[in-house]
Amino acid sequence: MKCPICKKGNLVPSFLEGLFRAHTCDDCGGNWLLIEDYVAWKERHPEHAFVQEDAFEADDSKQALICPMTGTLMHKYKISNSSDHRLDYSPSVGGVLLDKGEWQYLKEQKLAGSLNKIFTAEWQRSLREQNAEMTFADIYRERFGDESYEKIKEIRAWLNDHPRRADLRAYLLAEDPYSVNR
């Protein structure tokens, strides 16, 4: 198989870190692996802890890549909200194409043990929800100022946990809570 990352090398059979089957590019060092091989290995070795390496450089191909098995476009999946890194996944065969250093990057991010989860709808939905939450927090922080935003978050948490929260909200929202006229 030709490497879709560098388009020069060949993907030769190997084992990723000697653990599970993969194909490694003999030119750029990228890796092609099937999620089913990763999951099968993980099920046989549930106690395995992936060890982070000292120094590495992770590439991240920005262009669309072609699945080396089917010739179809691969999908890019976001890894986390703290990173712009995206993984290339072929849903038709369940294959992942890792650029050179991406496996080490996943280990650094403590995601190597969750590789198969990154491609699930739940993982991606969670990232979108976290991103929306961070966006709203930024908007509120800008609108209220840091000190006021932190204070209102404390008040909100206290109010939501209070057993008489409905009465407290009514008091806060009343134009004049001491008047008999509404």
CSV table of C-alpha atoms in Angstrom, one decimal:
chain,number,residue,atom,x,y,z
A,1,MET,CA,0.0,0.0,0.0
A,2,LYS,CA,1.2,3.5,-0.8
A,3,CYS,CA,1.4,6.0,2.0
A,4,PRO,CA,-1.4,8.6,1.7
A,5,ILE,CA,0.5,11.1,3.9
A,6,CYS,CA,3.8,11.5,2.0
A,7,LYS,CA,2.7,9.8,-1.2
A,8,LYS,CA,6.3,8.5,-1.6
A,9,GLY,CA,6.7,5.6,0.8
A,10,ASN,CA,5.0,2.2,1.2
A,11,LEU,CA,3.0,1.1,4.2
A,12,VAL,CA,4.9,-2.0,5.4
A,13,PRO,CA,3.5,-4.5,7.9
A,14,SER,CA,4.7,-3.8,11.5
A,15,PHE,CA,3.6,-3.6,15.1
A,16,LEU,CA,3.0,-0.2,16.7
A,17,GLU,CA,5.5,-0.1,19.6
A,18,GLY,CA,5.6,-3.9,19.3
A,19,LEU,CA,2.0,-4.0,20.7
A,20,PHE,CA,-0.5,-4.4,17.9
A,21,ARG,CA,-0.6,-4.8,14.2
A,22,ALA,CA,-0.1,-1.7,12.0
A,23,HIS,CA,1.6,-0.7,8.8
A,24,THR,CA,4.4,1.9,9.0
A,25,CYS,CA,5.5,4.1,6.1
A,26,ASP,CA,9.1,3.4,5.2
A,27,ASP,CA,9.5,7.1,4.2
A,28,CYS,CA,7.7,9.4,6.6
A,29,GLY,CA,7.1,7.1,9.6
A,30,GLY,CA,3.3,7.5,9.6
A,31,ASN,CA,1.2,4.5,10.8
A,32,TRP,CA,-1.9,2.9,9.4
A,33,LEU,CA,-3.9,0.7,11.8
A,34,LEU,CA,-7.2,-0.9,12.1
A,35,ILE,CA,-9.3,-0.1,15.1
A,36,GLU,CA,-10.3,-3.8,15.4
A,37,ASP,CA,-6.7,-4.8,15.9
A,38,TYR,CA,-6.2,-2.0,18.5
A,39,VAL,CA,-9.4,-3.0,20.4
A,40,ALA,CA,-8.6,-6.8,20.2
A,41,TRP,CA,-5.1,-6.0,21.7
A,42,LYS,CA,-6.6,-3.7,24.3
A,43,GLU,CA,-9.1,-6.4,25.4
A,44,ARG,CA,-6.2,-8.9,25.9
A,45,HIS,CA,-4.1,-6.3,27.8
A,46,PRO,CA,-6.6,-4.2,29.8
A,47,GLU,CA,-3.9,-3.4,32.5
A,48,HIS,CA,-1.4,-1.9,30.0
A,49,ALA,CA,-0.5,1.7,30.7
A,50,PHE,CA,0.9,3.7,27.8
A,51,VAL,CA,4.1,5.4,28.8
A,52,GLN,CA,4.8,8.9,27.5
A,53,GLU,CA,8.1,9.5,25.7
A,54,ASP,CA,10.4,12.3,26.5
A,55,ALA,CA,10.8,14.3,23.3
A,56,PHE,CA,8.9,14.0,20.0
A,57,GLU,CA,7.5,16.1,17.2
A,58,ALA,CA,4.0,15.4,16.0
A,59,ASP,CA,3.0,16.1,12.4
A,60,ASP,CA,-0.6,16.8,11.5
A,61,SER,CA,-1.6,16.6,7.9
A,62,LYS,CA,-4.1,19.4,7.2
A,63,GLN,CA,-5.2,18.2,3.7
A,64,ALA,CA,-7.8,15.5,3.1
A,65,LEU,CA,-6.2,12.1,2.9
A,66,ILE,CA,-7.2,9.0,0.9
A,67,CYS,CA,-7.8,5.7,2.6
A,68,PRO,CA,-5.0,3.4,1.5
A,69,MET,CA,-7.4,0.4,1.4
A,70,THR,CA,-10.5,1.8,-0.3
A,71,GLY,CA,-9.3,5.0,-2.1
A,72,THR,CA,-12.1,7.0,-0.5
A,73,LEU,CA,-11.7,10.2,1.5
A,74,MET,CA,-10.9,9.8,5.1
A,75,HIS,CA,-12.7,11.8,7.8
A,76,LYS,CA,-10.9,14.1,10.2
A,77,TYR,CA,-11.8,13.8,13.9
A,78,LYS,CA,-11.0,16.3,16.6
A,79,ILE,CA,-9.0,14.8,19.5
A,80,SER,CA,-9.7,17.5,22.2
A,81,ASN,CA,-10.7,21.1,22.6
A,82,SER,CA,-7.2,22.0,23.8
A,83,SER,CA,-5.7,20.9,20.5
A,84,ASP,CA,-6.1,21.6,16.8
A,85,HIS,CA,-4.8,18.1,16.1
A,86,ARG,CA,-7.2,15.9,14.1
A,87,LEU,CA,-7.0,12.2,13.4
A,88,ASP,CA,-7.7,10.7,10.0
A,89,TYR,CA,-10.2,7.9,10.1
A,90,SER,CA,-11.7,5.7,7.3
A,91,PRO,CA,-15.2,4.7,8.5
A,92,SER,CA,-15.5,2.2,5.6
A,93,VAL,CA,-12.7,-0.1,7.0
A,94,GLY,CA,-12.3,1.3,10.5
A,95,GLY,CA,-8.7,2.4,9.8
A,96,VAL,CA,-6.7,5.2,11.4
A,97,LEU,CA,-3.9,7.0,9.7
A,98,LEU,CA,-1.5,8.5,12.2
A,99,ASP,CA,1.0,11.0,11.0
A,100,LYS,CA,4.6,10.7,12.4
A,101,GLY,CA,4.5,11.5,16.1
A,102,GLU,CA,0.7,11.4,16.5
A,103,TRP,CA,0.9,8.2,18.5
A,104,GLN,CA,3.3,9.8,20.9
A,105,TYR,CA,1.1,12.8,21.0
A,106,LEU,CA,-1.9,10.6,22.0
A,107,LYS,CA,0.2,9.1,24.8
A,108,GLU,CA,1.2,12.6,26.0
A,109,GLN,CA,-2.5,13.6,26.0
A,110,LYS,CA,-3.4,10.3,27.9
A,111,LEU,CA,-5.6,9.3,25.0
A,112,ALA,CA,-3.7,6.3,23.6
A,113,GLY,CA,-5.9,4.0,25.8
A,114,SER,CA,-9.0,5.6,24.3
A,115,LEU,CA,-8.2,5.7,20.7
A,116,ASN,CA,-11.3,3.9,19.6
A,117,LYS,CA,-13.5,6.3,21.6
A,118,ILE,CA,-12.3,9.4,19.7
A,119,PHE,CA,-14.2,8.3,16.6
A,120,THR,CA,-17.6,7.8,18.4
A,121,ALA,CA,-20.5,10.2,18.1
A,122,GLU,CA,-20.5,10.6,21.9
A,123,TRP,CA,-16.9,11.7,22.1
A,124,GLN,CA,-17.4,14.2,19.2
A,125,ARG,CA,-20.7,15.5,20.8
A,126,SER,CA,-18.9,16.0,24.1
A,127,LEU,CA,-16.2,18.0,22.4
A,128,ARG,CA,-18.8,20.2,20.7
A,129,GLU,CA,-20.6,20.7,24.1
A,130,GLN,CA,-17.4,21.6,25.8
A,131,ASN,CA,-16.5,24.0,23.1
A,132,ALA,CA,-19.9,25.7,23.3
A,133,GLU,CA,-19.5,26.0,27.1
A,134,MET,CA,-16.0,27.6,26.7
A,135,THR,CA,-17.4,30.0,24.1
A,136,PHE,CA,-20.2,31.1,26.4
A,137,ALA,CA,-17.8,31.4,29.3
A,138,ASP,CA,-15.6,33.7,27.2
A,139,ILE,CA,-18.7,35.8,26.2
A,140,TYR,CA,-19.8,36.1,29.9
A,141,ARG,CA,-16.3,36.9,31.1
A,142,GLU,CA,-15.9,39.6,28.5
A,143,ARG,CA,-19.4,41.0,29.2
A,144,PHE,CA,-19.3,40.9,33.0
A,145,GLY,CA,-15.5,41.1,33.7
A,146,ASP,CA,-13.5,38.4,35.4
A,147,GLU,CA,-14.4,39.3,39.0
A,148,SER,CA,-18.1,39.7,38.4
A,149,TYR,CA,-18.3,36.6,36.4
A,150,GLU,CA,-16.6,34.5,39.1
A,151,LYS,CA,-19.0,36.0,41.7
A,152,ILE,CA,-22.1,35.4,39.7
A,153,LYS,CA,-21.0,31.8,39.2
A,154,GLU,CA,-20.7,31.3,42.9
A,155,ILE,CA,-24.1,32.9,43.5
A,156,ARG,CA,-25.6,30.7,40.8
A,157,ALA,CA,-24.1,27.5,42.3
A,158,TRP,CA,-25.4,28.5,45.8
A,159,LEU,CA,-28.8,29.3,44.4
A,160,ASN,CA,-29.1,26.1,42.4
A,161,ASP,CA,-28.2,24.0,45.5
A,162,HIS,CA,-30.5,25.8,47.9
A,163,PRO,CA,-33.7,24.0,49.0
A,164,ARG,CA,-35.8,27.2,48.6
A,165,ARG,CA,-34.3,28.2,45.3
A,166,ALA,CA,-37.7,29.0,43.7
A,167,ASP,CA,-38.6,31.4,46.5
A,168,LEU,CA,-35.1,33.0,46.3
A,169,ARG,CA,-35.5,33.4,42.5
A,170,ALA,CA,-38.9,35.0,42.9
A,171,TYR,CA,-37.4,37.4,45.5
A,172,LEU,CA,-34.5,38.3,43.2
A,173,LEU,CA,-36.7,38.9,40.1
A,174,ALA,CA,-39.4,40.9,41.9
A,175,GLU,CA,-39.2,44.6,41.1
A,176,ASP,CA,-40.1,45.4,44.7
A,177,PRO,CA,-40.1,42.2,46.9
A,178,TYR,CA,-41.5,44.2,49.8
A,179,SER,CA,-44.6,45.5,48.0
A,180,VAL,CA,-48.0,43.8,47.9
A,181,ASN,CA,-48.4,45.0,44.4
A,182,ARG,CA,-46.6,43.0,41.8
